[in-house]
Amino acid sequence: MLKIAIIDDDKNFAEHLKSVVAQSFKAEQEEYSIVLYTSPTDLEWDLEDKHYFDIFFIDVELPKESGLELAHRIRLKYDEPFIIFVSNYMQYCIRGYEYNAWRYIIKDQVDELIPKAISGMLKILRTQQHQYYVIESPNRCSKINYKDIYYIYVQGKYSYFCGRQDEMRVRKTLNKVFSELNSPEFIYADKGYIVNLKHIMELKDRTLFMRDGKEIAVSAPQYQKVKQTIFNYWSNKL
């Protein structure tokens, strides 16, 4: 199910946009859920509580701050979600694409252009390969999307997964977990931590600064490899 956030301080327009978005997803036979926000602060509180959205529809002219500023803070947290700016004015269009926006749509054209934008998004999402790690215990079986894992650490006989979801653990060595992940986006920081390259914000003085604020020390033997891997990963994303 795709999770959608609509942020607009005009309640009537927000409800209309919700209806157009809902009809578009129904026409595509795609499951969805929509949450309306009239205040960017409420959205940011939910993001801090690890609510995740796949798609954001953002009004550029929000009270107290612009939708562009809100998009900037969303991008600091996540680079995967689709962002569609909705506005009465065209002058912000170029700046909107600085935040890797999917579309910039004028409000009086939403009925015509929103279905097209959603159709294009879904074509991309349906071709993307989703990878999951499965955690099984006597009382539970869960799967975690790779993109939702920030880092994994070992403590005793368990490996702990930390990310957008609640912390989860599996009774396996870190080496075993690493081999099962089998993904170039995961790398050892030291013998006790595996990190997801997607969620590294900075490497400074042999310390990794992760998306959730966690600081992870990089061991001396791993430092050059970690540094080069991060550089290559970021270079390919430009």
PDB file of C-alpha atoms in Angstrom:
ATOM      1  CA  MET A   1       0.000   0.000   0.000  1.00  0.00           C
ATOM      2  CA  LEU A   2       1.327   3.432  -0.951  1.00  0.00           C
ATOM      3  CA  LYS A   3       1.163   6.100   1.738  1.00  0.00           C
ATOM      4  CA  ILE A   4       0.364   9.642   0.642  1.00  0.00           C
ATOM      5  CA  ALA A   5       0.573  12.972   2.474  1.00  0.00           C
ATOM      6  CA  ILE A   6      -1.248  16.090   1.268  1.00  0.00           C
ATOM      7  CA  ILE A   7      -0.155  19.399   2.804  1.00  0.00           C
ATOM      8  CA  ASP A   8      -2.288  22.463   2.082  1.00  0.00           C
ATOM      9  CA  ASP A   9      -3.715  25.096   4.446  1.00  0.00           C
ATOM     10  CA  ASP A  10      -6.799  25.536   2.232  1.00  0.00           C
ATOM     11  CA  LYS A  11      -9.051  22.781   3.597  1.00  0.00           C
ATOM     12  CA  ASN A  12     -11.510  22.908   0.696  1.00  0.00           C
ATOM     13  CA  PHE A  13      -8.785  22.578  -1.898  1.00  0.00           C
ATOM     14  CA  ALA A  14      -7.051  19.855   0.144  1.00  0.00           C
ATOM     15  CA  GLU A  15     -10.270  17.820   0.174  1.00  0.00           C
ATOM     16  CA  HIS A  16     -10.680  18.293  -3.577  1.00  0.00           C
ATOM     17  CA  LEU A  17      -7.075  17.257  -4.190  1.00  0.00           C
ATOM     18  CA  LYS A  18      -7.594  14.212  -1.981  1.00  0.00           C
ATOM     19  CA  SER A  19     -10.608  13.229  -4.091  1.00  0.00           C
ATOM     20  CA  VAL A  20      -8.660  13.595  -7.357  1.00  0.00           C
ATOM     21  CA  VAL A  21      -5.719  11.586  -5.979  1.00  0.00           C
ATOM     22  CA  ALA A  22      -8.018   8.866  -4.639  1.00  0.00           C
ATOM     23  CA  GLN A  23      -9.857   8.542  -7.958  1.00  0.00           C
ATOM     24  CA  SER A  24      -6.528   8.311  -9.788  1.00  0.00           C
ATOM     25  CA  PHE A  25      -5.286   5.459  -7.608  1.00  0.00           C
ATOM     26  CA  LYS A  26      -8.587   3.632  -7.880  1.00  0.00           C
ATOM     27  CA  ALA A  27      -8.403   3.918 -11.677  1.00  0.00           C
ATOM     28  CA  GLU A  28      -4.905   2.387 -11.505  1.00  0.00           C
ATOM     29  CA  GLN A  29      -6.200  -0.358  -9.162  1.00  0.00           C
ATOM     30  CA  GLU A  30      -3.474   0.508  -6.652  1.00  0.00           C
ATOM     31  CA  GLU A  31      -3.936   0.357  -2.873  1.00  0.00           C
ATOM     32  CA  TYR A  32      -3.310   3.622  -1.054  1.00  0.00           C
ATOM     33  CA  SER A  33      -3.875   5.618   2.112  1.00  0.00           C
ATOM     34  CA  ILE A  34      -4.042   9.419   2.351  1.00  0.00           C
ATOM     35  CA  VAL A  35      -3.387  11.735   5.295  1.00  0.00           C
ATOM     36  CA  LEU A  36      -4.305  15.442   5.062  1.00  0.00           C
ATOM     37  CA  TYR A  37      -2.272  18.119   6.822  1.00  0.00           C
ATOM     38  CA  THR A  38      -3.121  21.815   7.020  1.00  0.00           C
ATOM     39  CA  SER A  39       0.035  22.576   8.998  1.00  0.00           C
ATOM     40  CA  PRO A  40       3.589  21.550   8.045  1.00  0.00           C
ATOM     41  CA  THR A  41       4.394  21.340  11.748  1.00  0.00           C
ATOM     42  CA  ASP A  42       1.924  18.473  12.192  1.00  0.00           C
ATOM     43  CA  LEU A  43       3.519  16.619   9.312  1.00  0.00           C
ATOM     44  CA  GLU A  44       7.015  17.109  10.703  1.00  0.00           C
ATOM     45  CA  TRP A  45       5.921  15.784  14.088  1.00  0.00           C
ATOM     46  CA  ASP A  46       4.650  12.637  12.385  1.00  0.00           C
ATOM     47  CA  LEU A  47       7.892  12.292  10.436  1.00  0.00           C
ATOM     48  CA  GLU A  48       9.819  12.547  13.704  1.00  0.00           C
ATOM     49  CA  ASP A  49       7.611   9.719  15.000  1.00  0.00           C
ATOM     50  CA  LYS A  50       8.833   7.658  12.002  1.00  0.00           C
ATOM     51  CA  HIS A  51       5.670   7.917   9.933  1.00  0.00           C
ATOM     52  CA  TYR A  52       6.724   7.281   6.347  1.00  0.00           C
ATOM     53  CA  PHE A  53       5.104   8.475   3.133  1.00  0.00           C
ATOM     54  CA  ASP A  54       5.829   7.374  -0.418  1.00  0.00           C
ATOM     55  CA  ILE A  55       4.327  10.487  -2.022  1.00  0.00           C
ATOM     56  CA  PHE A  56       3.986  14.111  -0.866  1.00  0.00           C
ATOM     57  CA  PHE A  57       1.649  16.690  -2.421  1.00  0.00           C
ATOM     58  CA  ILE A  58       2.888  20.034  -1.075  1.00  0.00           C
ATOM     59  CA  ASP A  59       1.345  23.473  -1.391  1.00  0.00           C
ATOM     60  CA  VAL A  60       4.160  25.954  -2.050  1.00  0.00           C
ATOM     61  CA  GLU A  61       2.418  28.831  -0.222  1.00  0.00           C
ATOM     62  CA  LEU A  62       2.076  27.568   3.336  1.00  0.00           C
ATOM     63  CA  PRO A  63       1.648  29.766   6.433  1.00  0.00           C
ATOM     64  CA  LYS A  64       4.850  30.708   8.310  1.00  0.00           C
ATOM     65  CA  GLU A  65       7.074  28.790   5.876  1.00  0.00           C
ATOM     66  CA  SER A  66       7.114  27.828   2.220  1.00  0.00           C
ATOM     67  CA  GLY A  67       6.471  24.373   0.875  1.00  0.00           C
ATOM     68  CA  LEU A  68       9.966  24.552  -0.613  1.00  0.00           C
ATOM     69  CA  GLU A  69      11.458  24.779   2.890  1.00  0.00           C
ATOM     70  CA  LEU A  70       9.326  21.835   3.970  1.00  0.00           C
ATOM     71  CA  ALA A  71      10.499  19.808   0.957  1.00  0.00           C
ATOM     72  CA  HIS A  72      14.106  20.614   1.858  1.00  0.00           C
ATOM     73  CA  ARG A  73      13.639  19.139   5.334  1.00  0.00           C
ATOM     74  CA  ILE A  74      11.874  16.082   3.915  1.00  0.00           C
ATOM     75  CA  ARG A  75      14.808  15.503   1.567  1.00  0.00           C
ATOM     76  CA  LEU A  76      17.210  15.665   4.515  1.00  0.00           C
ATOM     77  CA  LYS A  77      15.339  12.694   5.941  1.00  0.00           C
ATOM     78  CA  TYR A  78      14.433  10.727   2.804  1.00  0.00           C
ATOM     79  CA  ASP A  79      15.555  10.761  -0.808  1.00  0.00           C
ATOM     80  CA  GLU A  80      13.121   8.126  -2.121  1.00  0.00           C
ATOM     81  CA  PRO A  81       9.613   9.673  -1.855  1.00  0.00           C
ATOM     82  CA  PHE A  82       7.984  11.427  -4.780  1.00  0.00           C
ATOM     83  CA  ILE A  83       7.273  15.126  -4.214  1.00  0.00           C
ATOM     84  CA  ILE A  84       4.647  16.988  -6.235  1.00  0.00           C
ATOM     85  CA  PHE A  85       4.359  20.725  -5.665  1.00  0.00           C
ATOM     86  CA  VAL A  86       0.929  22.289  -6.082  1.00  0.00           C
ATOM     87  CA  SER A  87       0.664  26.061  -6.386  1.00  0.00           C
ATOM     88  CA  ASN A  88      -1.287  28.987  -7.743  1.00  0.00           C
ATOM     89  CA  TYR A  89       1.904  30.522  -9.113  1.00  0.00           C
ATOM     90  CA  MET A  90       4.499  29.472 -11.668  1.00  0.00           C
ATOM     91  CA  GLN A  91       7.399  31.575 -10.360  1.00  0.00           C
ATOM     92  CA  TYR A  92       8.489  28.870  -7.904  1.00  0.00           C
ATOM     93  CA  CYS A  93       8.620  26.156 -10.542  1.00  0.00           C
ATOM     94  CA  ILE A  94      12.389  26.136 -11.186  1.00  0.00           C
ATOM     95  CA  ARG A  95      13.228  26.179  -7.478  1.00  0.00           C
ATOM     96  CA  GLY A  96      10.839  23.298  -6.930  1.00  0.00           C
ATOM     97  CA  TYR A  97      12.967  21.004  -9.040  1.00  0.00           C
ATOM     98  CA  GLU A  98      15.993  21.753  -6.818  1.00  0.00           C
ATOM     99  CA  TYR A  99      14.363  19.324  -4.383  1.00  0.00           C
ATOM    100  CA  ASN A 100      14.047  16.552  -6.958  1.00  0.00           C
ATOM    101  CA  ALA A 101      10.340  17.190  -7.411  1.00  0.00           C
ATOM    102  CA  TRP A 102       8.416  14.815  -9.638  1.00  0.00           C
ATOM    103  CA  ARG A 103       6.000  17.472 -10.894  1.00  0.00           C
ATOM    104  CA  TYR A 104       5.014  21.115 -10.323  1.00  0.00           C
ATOM    105  CA  ILE A 105       1.298  21.545 -10.957  1.00  0.00           C
ATOM    106  CA  ILE A 106      -0.825  24.701 -11.001  1.00  0.00           C
ATOM    107  CA  LYS A 107      -3.895  24.302  -8.805  1.00  0.00           C
ATOM    108  CA  ASP A 108      -6.466  24.957 -11.521  1.00  0.00           C
ATOM    109  CA  GLN A 109      -4.942  22.081 -13.544  1.00  0.00           C
ATOM    110  CA  VAL A 110      -4.970  19.350 -10.880  1.00  0.00           C
ATOM    111  CA  ASP A 111      -8.002  17.572 -12.329  1.00  0.00           C
ATOM    112  CA  GLU A 112      -6.186  17.142 -15.643  1.00  0.00           C
ATOM    113  CA  LEU A 113      -2.557  16.699 -14.566  1.00  0.00           C
ATOM    114  CA  ILE A 114      -2.687  14.768 -11.271  1.00  0.00           C
ATOM    115  CA  PRO A 115      -3.895  11.511 -12.922  1.00  0.00           C
ATOM    116  CA  LYS A 116      -1.070  11.766 -15.478  1.00  0.00           C
ATOM    117  CA  ALA A 117       1.517  12.423 -12.757  1.00  0.00           C
ATOM    118  CA  ILE A 118       0.312   9.456 -10.711  1.00  0.00           C
ATOM    119  CA  SER A 119       0.290   7.165 -13.739  1.00  0.00           C
ATOM    120  CA  GLY A 120       3.904   8.078 -14.436  1.00  0.00           C
ATOM    121  CA  MET A 121       4.923   7.493 -10.825  1.00  0.00           C
ATOM    122  CA  LEU A 122       3.308   4.103 -10.704  1.00  0.00           C
ATOM    123  CA  LYS A 123       5.108   2.976 -13.857  1.00  0.00           C
ATOM    124  CA  ILE A 124       8.399   3.689 -12.090  1.00  0.00           C
ATOM    125  CA  LEU A 125       7.365   2.137  -8.782  1.00  0.00           C
ATOM    126  CA  ARG A 126       6.120  -1.033 -10.461  1.00  0.00           C
ATOM    127  CA  THR A 127       9.443  -1.576 -12.198  1.00  0.00           C
ATOM    128  CA  GLN A 128      11.536  -1.034  -9.069  1.00  0.00           C
ATOM    129  CA  GLN A 129      12.749  -4.141  -7.309  1.00  0.00           C
ATOM    130  CA  HIS A 130      11.809  -4.145  -3.647  1.00  0.00           C
ATOM    131  CA  GLN A 131      14.193  -6.051  -1.423  1.00  0.00           C
ATOM    132  CA  TYR A 132      13.258  -7.272   2.014  1.00  0.00           C
ATOM    133  CA  TYR A 133      15.045  -8.936   4.883  1.00  0.00           C
ATOM    134  CA  VAL A 134      12.907 -11.484   6.693  1.00  0.00           C
ATOM    135  CA  ILE A 135      13.165 -11.804  10.472  1.00  0.00           C
ATOM    136  CA  GLU A 136      11.754 -14.968  11.990  1.00  0.00           C
ATOM    137  CA  SER A 137      11.390 -15.844  15.659  1.00  0.00           C
ATOM    138  CA  PRO A 138       9.247 -18.380  17.561  1.00  0.00           C
ATOM    139  CA  ASN A 139       6.496 -15.782  18.003  1.00  0.00           C
ATOM    140  CA  ARG A 140       6.891 -13.556  14.981  1.00  0.00           C
ATOM    141  CA  CYS A 141       7.739 -13.326  11.295  1.00  0.00           C
ATOM    142  CA  SER A 142       8.406  -9.878   9.835  1.00  0.00           C
ATOM    143  CA  LYS A 143       9.972  -8.361   6.773  1.00  0.00           C
ATOM    144  CA  ILE A 144      11.939  -5.120   6.567  1.00  0.00           C
ATOM    145  CA  ASN A 145      12.407  -3.211   3.338  1.00  0.00           C
ATOM    146  CA  TYR A 146      16.114  -2.614   2.725  1.00  0.00           C
ATOM    147  CA  LYS A 147      15.489   1.106   2.249  1.00  0.00           C
ATOM    148  CA  ASP A 148      14.012   1.263   5.763  1.00  0.00           C
ATOM    149  CA  ILE A 149      17.164  -0.101   7.443  1.00  0.00           C
ATOM    150  CA  TYR A 150      19.578   2.601   8.652  1.00  0.00           C
ATOM    151  CA  TYR A 151      22.130   0.361  10.372  1.00  0.00           C
ATOM    152  CA  ILE A 152      22.513  -3.008  12.095  1.00  0.00           C
ATOM    153  CA  TYR A 153      24.575  -3.678  15.194  1.00  0.00           C
ATOM    154  CA  VAL A 154      25.493  -6.767  17.153  1.00  0.00           C
ATOM    155  CA  GLN A 155      24.999  -7.277  20.869  1.00  0.00           C
ATOM    156  CA  GLY A 156      25.547 -10.676  22.400  1.00  0.00           C
ATOM    157  CA  LYS A 157      23.995 -13.361  20.227  1.00  0.00           C
ATOM    158  CA  TYR A 158      21.638 -10.969  18.440  1.00  0.00           C
ATOM    159  CA  SER A 159      21.850  -8.572  15.517  1.00  0.00           C
ATOM    160  CA  TYR A 160      19.628  -5.491  15.913  1.00  0.00           C
ATOM    161  CA  PHE A 161      18.006  -3.681  12.957  1.00  0.00           C
ATOM    162  CA  CYS A 162      17.487   0.078  13.392  1.00  0.00           C
ATOM    163  CA  GLY A 163      15.615   2.321  10.981  1.00  0.00           C
ATOM    164  CA  ARG A 164      12.201   3.702  10.169  1.00  0.00           C
ATOM    165  CA  GLN A 165      10.451   0.880  12.005  1.00  0.00           C
ATOM    166  CA  ASP A 166      10.807  -0.116  15.645  1.00  0.00           C
ATOM    167  CA  GLU A 167      14.091  -1.783  16.485  1.00  0.00           C
ATOM    168  CA  MET A 168      13.995  -5.505  15.661  1.00  0.00           C
ATOM    169  CA  ARG A 169      16.428  -8.291  16.388  1.00  0.00           C
ATOM    170  CA  VAL A 170      17.395 -11.651  14.967  1.00  0.00           C
ATOM    171  CA  ARG A 171      19.459 -14.393  16.598  1.00  0.00           C
ATOM    172  CA  LYS A 172      22.227 -14.381  13.998  1.00  0.00           C
ATOM    173  CA  THR A 173      25.794 -13.164  13.746  1.00  0.00           C
ATOM    174  CA  LEU A 174      26.468  -9.916  11.927  1.00  0.00           C
ATOM    175  CA  ASN A 175      28.462 -11.818   9.311  1.00  0.00           C
ATOM    176  CA  LYS A 176      25.465 -14.059   8.640  1.00  0.00           C
ATOM    177  CA  VAL A 177      23.143 -11.066   8.313  1.00  0.00           C
ATOM    178  CA  PHE A 178      25.573  -9.307   5.972  1.00  0.00           C
ATOM    179  CA  SER A 179      25.822 -12.316   3.671  1.00  0.00           C
ATOM    180  CA  GLU A 180      22.021 -12.667   3.582  1.00  0.00           C
ATOM    181  CA  LEU A 181      21.538  -8.985   2.742  1.00  0.00           C
ATOM    182  CA  ASN A 182      23.817  -9.462  -0.258  1.00  0.00           C
ATOM    183  CA  SER A 183      23.522  -5.815  -1.290  1.00  0.00           C
ATOM    184  CA  PRO A 184      26.219  -3.290  -2.284  1.00  0.00           C
ATOM    185  CA  GLU A 185      24.373  -0.591  -0.351  1.00  0.00           C
ATOM    186  CA  PHE A 186      25.391  -2.145   2.989  1.00  0.00           C
ATOM    187  CA  ILE A 187      28.948  -1.895   4.315  1.00  0.00           C
ATOM    188  CA  TYR A 188      30.770  -2.625   7.573  1.00  0.00           C
ATOM    189  CA  ALA A 189      31.725   0.458   9.594  1.00  0.00           C
ATOM    190  CA  ASP A 190      33.544  -1.784  12.046  1.00  0.00           C
ATOM    191  CA  LYS A 191      33.127  -5.340  13.261  1.00  0.00           C
ATOM    192  CA  GLY A 192      30.065  -4.372  15.288  1.00  0.00           C
ATOM    193  CA  TYR A 193      28.111  -2.220  12.799  1.00  0.00           C
ATOM    194  CA  ILE A 194      26.717  -2.575   9.285  1.00  0.00           C
ATOM    195  CA  VAL A 195      25.436   0.681   7.763  1.00  0.00           C
ATOM    196  CA  ASN A 196      23.154   1.476   4.832  1.00  0.00           C
ATOM    197  CA  LEU A 197      24.840   3.910   2.418  1.00  0.00           C
ATOM    198  CA  LYS A 198      21.440   5.473   1.670  1.00  0.00           C
ATOM    199  CA  HIS A 199      21.228   6.832   5.198  1.00  0.00           C
ATOM    200  CA  ILE A 200      24.730   8.191   5.754  1.00  0.00           C
ATOM    201  CA  MET A 201      24.579  11.984   5.964  1.00  0.00           C
ATOM    202  CA  GLU A 202      28.263  12.691   6.573  1.00  0.00           C
ATOM    203  CA  LEU A 203      31.639  11.098   7.271  1.00  0.00           C
ATOM    204  CA  LYS A 204      33.891  13.251   9.430  1.00  0.00           C
ATOM    205  CA  ASP A 205      36.886  12.401  11.616  1.00  0.00           C
ATOM    206  CA  ARG A 206      36.229   8.668  11.229  1.00  0.00           C
ATOM    207  CA  THR A 207      32.642   9.097  12.405  1.00  0.00           C
ATOM    208  CA  LEU A 208      29.528   8.351  10.373  1.00  0.00           C
ATOM    209  CA  PHE A 209      26.577  10.649  10.967  1.00  0.00           C
ATOM    210  CA  MET A 210      23.400   8.718  10.179  1.00  0.00           C
ATOM    211  CA  ARG A 211      19.997  10.007   9.098  1.00  0.00           C
ATOM    212  CA  ASP A 212      18.479   9.511  12.557  1.00  0.00           C
ATOM    213  CA  GLY A 213      21.304  11.368  14.316  1.00  0.00           C
ATOM    214  CA  LYS A 214      23.220   8.269  15.353  1.00  0.00           C
ATOM    215  CA  GLU A 215      27.012   8.616  15.311  1.00  0.00           C
ATOM    216  CA  ILE A 216      28.937   5.457  14.406  1.00  0.00           C
ATOM    217  CA  ALA A 217      32.697   5.201  14.690  1.00  0.00           C
ATOM    218  CA  VAL A 218      34.569   3.769  11.699  1.00  0.00           C
ATOM    219  CA  SER A 219      37.433   1.454  12.591  1.00  0.00           C
ATOM    220  CA  ALA A 220      40.909   2.341  11.351  1.00  0.00           C
ATOM    221  CA  PRO A 221      41.204  -0.770   9.118  1.00  0.00           C
ATOM    222  CA  GLN A 222      37.843   0.011   7.476  1.00  0.00           C
ATOM    223  CA  TYR A 223      38.234   3.772   7.108  1.00  0.00           C
ATOM    224  CA  GLN A 224      39.696   4.033   3.600  1.00  0.00           C
ATOM    225  CA  LYS A 225      37.285   1.438   2.221  1.00  0.00           C
ATOM    226  CA  VAL A 226      34.287   3.162   3.851  1.00  0.00           C
ATOM    227  CA  LYS A 227      35.399   6.588   2.622  1.00  0.00           C
ATOM    228  CA  GLN A 228      35.918   5.415  -0.964  1.00  0.00           C
ATOM    229  CA  THR A 229      32.640   3.484  -1.019  1.00  0.00           C
ATOM    230  CA  ILE A 230      30.695   6.524   0.214  1.00  0.00           C
ATOM    231  CA  PHE A 231      32.412   8.765  -2.340  1.00  0.00           C
ATOM    232  CA  ASN A 232      31.584   6.377  -5.186  1.00  0.00           C
ATOM    233  CA  TYR A 233      27.988   5.981  -4.023  1.00  0.00           C
ATOM    234  CA  TRP A 234      27.373   9.725  -3.736  1.00  0.00           C
ATOM    235  CA  SER A 235      29.137  10.438  -7.039  1.00  0.00           C
ATOM    236  CA  ASN A 236      26.870   7.997  -8.866  1.00  0.00           C
ATOM    237  CA  LYS A 237      23.801   9.666  -7.322  1.00  0.00           C
ATOM    238  CA  LEU A 238      24.688  13.114  -8.697  1.00  0.00           C
TER     239      LEU A 238
END
